[in-house]
Amino acid sequence: MIEFKNVSFAYEEGAKNVLSDIDLEIKKGECVAVLGHNGCGKSTLAKLMNGILIPTAGDVFVNGLSTRDEERLFDIRRAAGMVFQNSDNQIVSSIVEEDVAFACENLGMESAEIRKRVDEALSAVDMLEYRTHAPHLLSGGQKQRVAIAGVLAMEPQALILDEPTAMLDPRGRREVLDTVLGLNREKGMTVVLITHHMDEAALCSRVVVMHEGRIALTGTPKEVFSQVEKMRELSLDVPQTVKLLYELDSSLDLTALSVKECADQIEKYLRG
Amino acid sequence: MTNITLGQYLPGTSPLHRMDPRTKLCSLFIFIIALFMAKGPASYGLCVLFTAFAAILSQVKLKLILRSLRAIIFIVLFTAALNLLYTPGEEIFKVWIFTVTREGARIACAMAVRIILLVAQSSLLTFTTSPMSLTDGLETLLSPLKKIKVPVHEFAMMMTIALRFIPTLSDETNKITSAQKARGADLESGGLIKRAKALIPILVPLFVSSFRRADELATAMECRLYRGGEGRTRLHELKYGKVDAAGYAITVIVSAGVIVLARVFGL
Ligand SMILES: Nc1ncnc2c1ncn2[C@@H]1O[C@H](COP(=O)(O)OP(=O)(O)OP(=O)(O)O)[C@@H](O)[C@H]1O
Ligand SMILES: [Mg+2]
């Protein structure tokens, strides 16, 4: 679905590369979390995925189309929808449903078809009852879900989310995360989730860890998070369950990501 | 400040609320032409009646309409006074150097009525039409101008975005103001210049953040396939209905009546 082939990127010519030698393939229906400390290039990686930025070297392909091909940029952006951190700066209209309709309107669809898509997108994020509200009166989590609906309405195959929960309280985070993971599980939507929260990454099917513009680690959450020392080297944390087991005895099996698995491990450990 | 109301739109279901924004805009335009052709008491009377009829139809409280008139009372009195005193003609009475003439009195009354009706009708439009649908209406009505390269769609989009960001920015202004006050900024005391200077630490961050917002919004719009007005459709297509036919009919008949009364019969 999205493929990075030996991609390097610098914001200015001659400047230091922000990303170097990225090789990454995101398959259809995958749910990939991208982790890394501040400034390691996660947002830059995301912006390369739908042609907002064009690689300095190498190529990015979306559904086999190179993002260098300006003629196809429209199709690329339609296939890979992007949601940003600050929902306030993504909402265009003063009425929720008109905002969600924005992408469809740009596609030149018929009014009735737009209506259908808007209602579907708003139900998918559980915001249908707010369709005539003003966005500035909604909570942060609700606003972010409206922003997601606005992208869903163009029916993309992949959803790229750049720290969608960073500005939200725990409840708003939960709402947005449930929405996104639900889309992946129920509708088979490909999801790329950029996040700072290890517990969010633990819920994805694959984790990509970035460090200084390179991919440092990749694998299933269990594979990645069990390497506690390596993660510490990259100045990243691991989920609390793994941390607890690690502090208890670093030779334990560190693949427990849920509280239950963790409890089972501790029980086993205590019984010798 | 999250409960800020945009413009003075009052949601409702009256015939005037249900009317297409284009109908309301065109009717207002036609009525203004008629109003400026009115001459005598009969034609002005008809204009007043028409405005009263529209006000009743809109179900907007009289108090609110009067409040919007309060803002212009000074202008009305000022123009009336000027006309009253400086129109030459048949003298009615004279106080010191001021002469009040019959013509002056007539023109003063006519001017006052014109301004009041004009403002009353325009407020009825903004009371019964949301800013969004007003923008839509204007865009559609002005779209022929696109042929001569007037960026009508771009202006409408600018309006939409401005309306969307007014509450956000007003929120942000409050936050910055509090933040600067917490750092000891004094915004309330001192003369005009001192107070204007005190605004700089508020305006600069507001400006910077607006540019950042604009940049992010532009990216987000591109991600959602925006590429200008060409080939764009709307969720809510503007559609004329029965109310609009009635609206146009009444406006045209009344305006024609006013013009005939004024120009043919001189009333
Ligand atoms: N528009 C830009 N122009 C120049 N340099 C930039 C620009 N945007 C980001 N950078 C630089 O590129 C590097 C990577 O930035 P990026 O935003 O991709 O990091 P990030 O991993 O998303 O960080 P965060 O976790 O803070 O969001 C940083 O060193 C940053 O200073
Ligand atoms: Mg970032």
Tab-separated table of C-alpha atoms and ligand atoms in Angstrom, chain A residues 38-39 41-44 85 162-163 194 196, ligand 2:
chain	number	residue	atom	x	y	z
A	38	ASN	CA	11.066	14.431	19.616
A	39	GLY	CA	12.613	15.604	16.388
A	41	GLY	CA	11.566	12.732	11.902
A	42	LYS	CA	8.221	11.059	12.499
A	43	SER	CA	6.122	13.914	11.151
A	44	THR	CA	8.453	14.230	8.198
A	85	GLN	CA	-2.200	16.716	15.789
A	162	ASP	CA	0.302	12.263	13.250
A	163	GLU	CA	-0.022	12.269	17.037
A	194	ILE	CA	2.403	8.208	15.010
A	196	HIS	CA	4.428	9.042	21.933
C	2	MG	MG	5.804	15.484	14.875
